[in-house]
PDB file of C-alpha atoms and ligand atoms in Angstrom:
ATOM      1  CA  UNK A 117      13.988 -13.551 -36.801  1.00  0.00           C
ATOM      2  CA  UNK A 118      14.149 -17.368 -38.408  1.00  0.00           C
ATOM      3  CA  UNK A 119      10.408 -18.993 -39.133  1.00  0.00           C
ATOM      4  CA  UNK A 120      11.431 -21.253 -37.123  1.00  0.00           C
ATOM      5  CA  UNK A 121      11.461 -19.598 -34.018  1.00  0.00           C
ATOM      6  CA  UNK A 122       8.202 -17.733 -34.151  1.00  0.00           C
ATOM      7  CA  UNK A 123       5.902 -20.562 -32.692  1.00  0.00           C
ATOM      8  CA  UNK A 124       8.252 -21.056 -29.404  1.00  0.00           C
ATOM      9  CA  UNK A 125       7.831 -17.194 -29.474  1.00  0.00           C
ATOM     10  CA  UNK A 126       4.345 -17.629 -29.411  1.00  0.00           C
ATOM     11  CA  UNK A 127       4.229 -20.438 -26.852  1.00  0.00           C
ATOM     12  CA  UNK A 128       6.686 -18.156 -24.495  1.00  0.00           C
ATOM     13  CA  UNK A 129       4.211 -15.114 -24.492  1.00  0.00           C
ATOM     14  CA  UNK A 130       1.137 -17.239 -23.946  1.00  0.00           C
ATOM     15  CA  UNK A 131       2.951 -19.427 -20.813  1.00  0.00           C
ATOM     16  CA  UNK A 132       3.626 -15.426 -19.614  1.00  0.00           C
ATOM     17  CA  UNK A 133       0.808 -14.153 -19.942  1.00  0.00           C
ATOM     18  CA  UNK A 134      -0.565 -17.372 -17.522  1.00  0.00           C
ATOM     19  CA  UNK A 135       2.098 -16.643 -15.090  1.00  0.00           C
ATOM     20  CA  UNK A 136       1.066 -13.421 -14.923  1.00  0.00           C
ATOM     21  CA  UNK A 137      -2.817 -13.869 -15.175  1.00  0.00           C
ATOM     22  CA  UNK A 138      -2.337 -16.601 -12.478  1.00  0.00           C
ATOM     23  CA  UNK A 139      -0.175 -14.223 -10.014  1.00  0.00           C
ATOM     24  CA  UNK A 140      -2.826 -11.267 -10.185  1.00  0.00           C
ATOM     25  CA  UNK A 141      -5.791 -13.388  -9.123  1.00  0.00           C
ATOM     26  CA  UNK A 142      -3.994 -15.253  -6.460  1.00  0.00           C
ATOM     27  CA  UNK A 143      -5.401 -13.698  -3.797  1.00  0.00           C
ATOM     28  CA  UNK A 144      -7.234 -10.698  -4.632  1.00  0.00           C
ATOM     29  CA  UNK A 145      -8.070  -8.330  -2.224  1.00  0.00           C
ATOM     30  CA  UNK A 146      -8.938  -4.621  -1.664  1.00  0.00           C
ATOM     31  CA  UNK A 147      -8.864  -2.018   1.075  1.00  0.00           C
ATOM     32  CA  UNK A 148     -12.234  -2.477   1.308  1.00  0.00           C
ATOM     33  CA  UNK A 149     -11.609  -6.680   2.926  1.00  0.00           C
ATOM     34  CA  UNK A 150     -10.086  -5.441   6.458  1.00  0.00           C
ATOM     35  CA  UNK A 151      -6.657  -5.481   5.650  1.00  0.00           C
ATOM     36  CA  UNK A 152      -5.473  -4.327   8.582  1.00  0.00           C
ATOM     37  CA  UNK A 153      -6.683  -4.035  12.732  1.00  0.00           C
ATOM     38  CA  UNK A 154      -7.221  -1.514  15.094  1.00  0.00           C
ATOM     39  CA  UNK A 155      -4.582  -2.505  16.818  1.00  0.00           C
ATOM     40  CA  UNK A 156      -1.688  -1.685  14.252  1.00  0.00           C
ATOM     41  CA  UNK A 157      -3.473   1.528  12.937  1.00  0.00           C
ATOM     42  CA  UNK A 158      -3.090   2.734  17.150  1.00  0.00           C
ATOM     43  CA  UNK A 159       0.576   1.657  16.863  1.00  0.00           C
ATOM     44  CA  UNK A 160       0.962   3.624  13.829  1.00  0.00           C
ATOM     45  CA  UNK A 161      -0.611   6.403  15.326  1.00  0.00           C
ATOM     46  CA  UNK A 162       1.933   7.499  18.213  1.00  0.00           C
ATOM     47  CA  UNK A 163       4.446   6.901  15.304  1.00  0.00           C
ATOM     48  CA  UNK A 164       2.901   9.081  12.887  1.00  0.00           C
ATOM     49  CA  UNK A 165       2.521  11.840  15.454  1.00  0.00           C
ATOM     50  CA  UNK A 166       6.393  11.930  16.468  1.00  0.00           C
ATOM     51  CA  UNK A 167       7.410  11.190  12.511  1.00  0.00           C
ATOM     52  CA  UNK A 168       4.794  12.453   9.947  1.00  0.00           C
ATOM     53  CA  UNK A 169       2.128  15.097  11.790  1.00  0.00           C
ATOM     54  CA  UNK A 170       4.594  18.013  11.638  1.00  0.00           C
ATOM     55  CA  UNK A 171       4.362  18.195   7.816  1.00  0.00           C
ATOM     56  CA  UNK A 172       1.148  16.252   7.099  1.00  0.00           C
ATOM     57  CA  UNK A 173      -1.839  16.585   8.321  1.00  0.00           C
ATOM     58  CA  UNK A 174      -4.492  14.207   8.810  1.00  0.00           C
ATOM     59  CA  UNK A 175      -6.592  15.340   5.442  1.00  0.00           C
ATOM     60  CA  UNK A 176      -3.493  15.111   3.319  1.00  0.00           C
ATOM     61  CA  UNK A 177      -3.820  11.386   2.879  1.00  0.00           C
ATOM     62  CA  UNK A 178      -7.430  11.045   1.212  1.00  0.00           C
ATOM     63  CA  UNK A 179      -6.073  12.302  -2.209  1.00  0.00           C
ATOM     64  CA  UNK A 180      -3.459  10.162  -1.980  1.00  0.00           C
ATOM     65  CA  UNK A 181      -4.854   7.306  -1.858  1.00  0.00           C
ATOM     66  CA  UNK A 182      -7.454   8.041  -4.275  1.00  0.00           C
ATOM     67  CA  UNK A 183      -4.396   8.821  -6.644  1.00  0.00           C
ATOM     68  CA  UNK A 184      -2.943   5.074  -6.513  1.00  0.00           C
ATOM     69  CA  UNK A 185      -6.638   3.505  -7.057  1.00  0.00           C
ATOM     70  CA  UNK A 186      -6.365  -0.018  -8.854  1.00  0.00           C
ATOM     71  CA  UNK A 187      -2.440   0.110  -7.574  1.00  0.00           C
ATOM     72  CA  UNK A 188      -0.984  -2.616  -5.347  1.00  0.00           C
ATOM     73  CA  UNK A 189      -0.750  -0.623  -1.812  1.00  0.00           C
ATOM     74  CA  UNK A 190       3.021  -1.408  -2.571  1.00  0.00           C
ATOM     75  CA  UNK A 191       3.979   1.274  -4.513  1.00  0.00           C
ATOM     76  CA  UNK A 192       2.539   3.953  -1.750  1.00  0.00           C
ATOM     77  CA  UNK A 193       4.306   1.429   0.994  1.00  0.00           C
ATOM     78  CA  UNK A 194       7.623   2.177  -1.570  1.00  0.00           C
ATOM     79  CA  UNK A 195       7.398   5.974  -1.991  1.00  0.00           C
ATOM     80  CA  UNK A 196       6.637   6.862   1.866  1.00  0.00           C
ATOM     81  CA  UNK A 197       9.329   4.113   3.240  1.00  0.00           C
ATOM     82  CA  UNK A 198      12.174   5.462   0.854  1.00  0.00           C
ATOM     83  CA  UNK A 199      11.359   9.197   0.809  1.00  0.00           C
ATOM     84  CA  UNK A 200      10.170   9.976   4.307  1.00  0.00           C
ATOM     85  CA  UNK A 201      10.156  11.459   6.825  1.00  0.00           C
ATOM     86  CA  UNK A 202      11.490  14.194   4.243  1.00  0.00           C
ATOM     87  CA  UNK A 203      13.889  15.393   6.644  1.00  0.00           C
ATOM     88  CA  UNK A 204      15.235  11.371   7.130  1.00  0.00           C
ATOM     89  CA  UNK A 205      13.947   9.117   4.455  1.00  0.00           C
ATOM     90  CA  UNK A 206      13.646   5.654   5.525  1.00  0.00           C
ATOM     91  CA  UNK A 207      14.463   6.132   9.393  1.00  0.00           C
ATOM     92  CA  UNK A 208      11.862   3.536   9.989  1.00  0.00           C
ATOM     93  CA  UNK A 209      11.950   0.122  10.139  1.00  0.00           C
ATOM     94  CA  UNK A 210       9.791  -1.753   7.485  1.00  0.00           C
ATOM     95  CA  UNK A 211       7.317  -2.795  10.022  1.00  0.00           C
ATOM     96  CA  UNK A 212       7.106   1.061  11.351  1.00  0.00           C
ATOM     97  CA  UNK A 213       5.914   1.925   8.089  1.00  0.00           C
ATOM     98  CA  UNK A 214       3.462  -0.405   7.320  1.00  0.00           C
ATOM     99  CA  UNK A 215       1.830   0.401  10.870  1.00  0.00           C
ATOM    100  CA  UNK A 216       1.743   4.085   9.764  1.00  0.00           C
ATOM    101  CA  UNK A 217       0.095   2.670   6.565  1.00  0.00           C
ATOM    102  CA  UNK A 218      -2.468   0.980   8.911  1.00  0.00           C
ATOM    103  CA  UNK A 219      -3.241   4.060  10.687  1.00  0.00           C
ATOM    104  CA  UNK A 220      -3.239   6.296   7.660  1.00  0.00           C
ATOM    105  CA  UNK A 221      -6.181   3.789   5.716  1.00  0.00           C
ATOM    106  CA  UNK A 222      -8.005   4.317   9.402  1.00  0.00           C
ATOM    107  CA  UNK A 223      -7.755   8.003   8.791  1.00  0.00           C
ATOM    108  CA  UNK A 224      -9.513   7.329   5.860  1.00  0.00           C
ATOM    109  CA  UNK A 225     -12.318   4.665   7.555  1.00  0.00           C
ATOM    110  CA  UNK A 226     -11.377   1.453   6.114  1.00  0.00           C
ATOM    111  CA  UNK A 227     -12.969  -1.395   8.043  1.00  0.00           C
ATOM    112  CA  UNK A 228     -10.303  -2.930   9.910  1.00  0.00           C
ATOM    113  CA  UNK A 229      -9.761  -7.074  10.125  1.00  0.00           C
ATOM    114  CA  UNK A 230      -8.212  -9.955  12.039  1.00  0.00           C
ATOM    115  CA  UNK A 231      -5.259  -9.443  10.679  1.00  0.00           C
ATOM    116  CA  UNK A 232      -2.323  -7.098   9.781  1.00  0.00           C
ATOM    117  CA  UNK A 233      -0.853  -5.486   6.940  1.00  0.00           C
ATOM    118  CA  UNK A 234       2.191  -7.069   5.983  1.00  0.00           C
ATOM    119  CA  UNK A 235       4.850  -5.709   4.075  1.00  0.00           C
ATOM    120  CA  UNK A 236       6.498  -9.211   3.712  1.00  0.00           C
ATOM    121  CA  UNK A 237       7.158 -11.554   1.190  1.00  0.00           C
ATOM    122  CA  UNK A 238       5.034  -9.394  -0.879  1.00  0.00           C
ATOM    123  CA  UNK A 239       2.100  -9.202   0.746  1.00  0.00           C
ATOM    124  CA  UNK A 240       1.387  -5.757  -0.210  1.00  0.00           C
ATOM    125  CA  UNK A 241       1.193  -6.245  -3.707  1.00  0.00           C
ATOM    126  CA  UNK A 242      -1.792  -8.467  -3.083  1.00  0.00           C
ATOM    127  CA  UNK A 243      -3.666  -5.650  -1.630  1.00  0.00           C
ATOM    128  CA  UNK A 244      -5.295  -2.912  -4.157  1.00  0.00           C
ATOM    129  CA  UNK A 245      -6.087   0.343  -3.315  1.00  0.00           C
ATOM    130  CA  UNK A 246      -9.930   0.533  -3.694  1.00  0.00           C
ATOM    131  CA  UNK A 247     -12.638   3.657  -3.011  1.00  0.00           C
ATOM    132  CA  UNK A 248     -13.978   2.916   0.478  1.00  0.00           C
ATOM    133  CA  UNK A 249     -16.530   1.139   0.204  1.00  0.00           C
ATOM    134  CA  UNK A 250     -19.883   2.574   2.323  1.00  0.00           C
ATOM    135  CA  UNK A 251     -21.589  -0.679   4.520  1.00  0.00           C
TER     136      UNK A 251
HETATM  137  C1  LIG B 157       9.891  17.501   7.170  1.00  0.00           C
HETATM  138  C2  LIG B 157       8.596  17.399   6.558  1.00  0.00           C
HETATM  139  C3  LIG B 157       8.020  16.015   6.291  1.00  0.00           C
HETATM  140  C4  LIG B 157       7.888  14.979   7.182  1.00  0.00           C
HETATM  141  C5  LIG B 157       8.309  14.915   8.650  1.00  0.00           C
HETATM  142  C6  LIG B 157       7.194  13.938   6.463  1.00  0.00           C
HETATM  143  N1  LIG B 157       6.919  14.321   5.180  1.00  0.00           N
HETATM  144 FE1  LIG B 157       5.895  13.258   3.765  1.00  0.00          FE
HETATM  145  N2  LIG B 157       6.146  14.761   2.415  1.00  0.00           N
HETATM  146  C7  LIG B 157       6.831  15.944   2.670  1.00  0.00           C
HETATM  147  C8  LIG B 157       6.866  16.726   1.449  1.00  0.00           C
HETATM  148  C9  LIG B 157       7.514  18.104   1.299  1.00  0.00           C
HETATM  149  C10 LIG B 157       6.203  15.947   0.471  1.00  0.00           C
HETATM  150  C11 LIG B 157       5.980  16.275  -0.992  1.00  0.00           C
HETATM  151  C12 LIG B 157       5.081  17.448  -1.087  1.00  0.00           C
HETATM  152  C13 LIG B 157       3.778  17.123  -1.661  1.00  0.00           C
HETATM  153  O1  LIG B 157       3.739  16.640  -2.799  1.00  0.00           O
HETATM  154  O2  LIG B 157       2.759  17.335  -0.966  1.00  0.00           O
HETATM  155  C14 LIG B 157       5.746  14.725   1.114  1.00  0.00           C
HETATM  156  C15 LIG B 157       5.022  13.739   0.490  1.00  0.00           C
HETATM  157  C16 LIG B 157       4.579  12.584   1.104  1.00  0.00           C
HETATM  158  C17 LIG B 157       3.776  11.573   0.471  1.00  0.00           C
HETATM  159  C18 LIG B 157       3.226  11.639  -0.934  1.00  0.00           C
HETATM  160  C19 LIG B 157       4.067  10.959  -1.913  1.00  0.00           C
HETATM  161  C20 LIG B 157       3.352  11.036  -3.223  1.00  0.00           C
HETATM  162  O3  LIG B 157       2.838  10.006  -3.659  1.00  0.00           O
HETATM  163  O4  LIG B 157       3.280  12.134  -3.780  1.00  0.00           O
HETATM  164  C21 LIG B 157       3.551  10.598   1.393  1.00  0.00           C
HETATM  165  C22 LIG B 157       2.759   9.302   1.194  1.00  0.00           C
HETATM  166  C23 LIG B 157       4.216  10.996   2.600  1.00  0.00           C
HETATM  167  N3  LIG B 157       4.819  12.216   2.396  1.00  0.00           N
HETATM  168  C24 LIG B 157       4.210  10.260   3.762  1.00  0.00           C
HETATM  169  C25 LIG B 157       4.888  10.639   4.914  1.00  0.00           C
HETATM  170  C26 LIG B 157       4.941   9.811   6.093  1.00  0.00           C
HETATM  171  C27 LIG B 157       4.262   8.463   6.260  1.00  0.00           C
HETATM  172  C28 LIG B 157       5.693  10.489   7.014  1.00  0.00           C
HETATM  173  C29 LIG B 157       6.097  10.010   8.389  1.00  0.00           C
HETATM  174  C30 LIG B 157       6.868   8.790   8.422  1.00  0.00           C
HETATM  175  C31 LIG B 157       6.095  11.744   6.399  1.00  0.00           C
HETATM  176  N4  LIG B 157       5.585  11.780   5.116  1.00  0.00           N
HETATM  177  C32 LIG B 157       6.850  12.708   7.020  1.00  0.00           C
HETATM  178  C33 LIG B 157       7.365  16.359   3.873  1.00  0.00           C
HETATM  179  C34 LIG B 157       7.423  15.588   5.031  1.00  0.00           C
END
């Protein structure tokens, strides 16, 4: 590399590490800020129970999610959408899936909000899987 170059270098990993500082703290929030309503996790419910109760059962989620702690919720919302149900990965539609998100995180007794998880225009990677919180 020319001496010359180094200080745009230097400039370039510093306007990065902005971007990215800046995109992280956009909007924080955790499981634990009502992410989702009641509502939605009931939809997801019935669809879990045709789709998703014959090989999981309700406790097989808790682990789970305590796995992908300080994760976006995307990369769960990735792995379930693309590889199930086993027997017909991603037979859902996008907004299925997120519903069965919903309803799995009230499995687990997150607080639910005004508002519903959204899968688009990546929403989910604004939302970080977090220990539930006890009121
Ligand atoms: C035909 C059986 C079957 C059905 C139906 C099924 N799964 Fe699975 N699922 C599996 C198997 C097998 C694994 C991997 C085994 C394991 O690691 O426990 C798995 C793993 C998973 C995982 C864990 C991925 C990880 O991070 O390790 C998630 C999340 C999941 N399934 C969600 C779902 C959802 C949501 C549905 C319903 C839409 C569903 N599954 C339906 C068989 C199934």
């Amino acid at each position: 590399m020319s001496r010359a170059s180094r200080p745009l270098l230097a400039t370039g990993t510093a306007l990065l590490c902005l971007v990215l500082w800046s995109a992280a703290s956009a909007d924080p929030r955790t499981l634990n800020d009502g992410v989702y309503t009641k509502a939605q996790a009931k939809t997801g419910e019935t669809l879990y129970a045709s789709q998703c109760l014959l090989c999981h059962d309700k406790k097989y989620f808790r682990p789970i999610l305590k796995r992908w702690e300080g994760q976006p919720i995307t990369i769960l919302f990735t792995v379930m959408s693309t590889s199930m149900p086993e027997s017909n990965p991603g037979f859902l539609s996008e907004k299925e899936y997120v519903d069965i998100l919903a309803y799995i995180l009230s499995l687990s007794r997150y607080v639910t909000g005004e508002t519903e998880l959204d899968y688009k225009d990546g929403a989910l990677d604004e939302v970080i899987v977090e220990a539930r919180k006890r009121p």
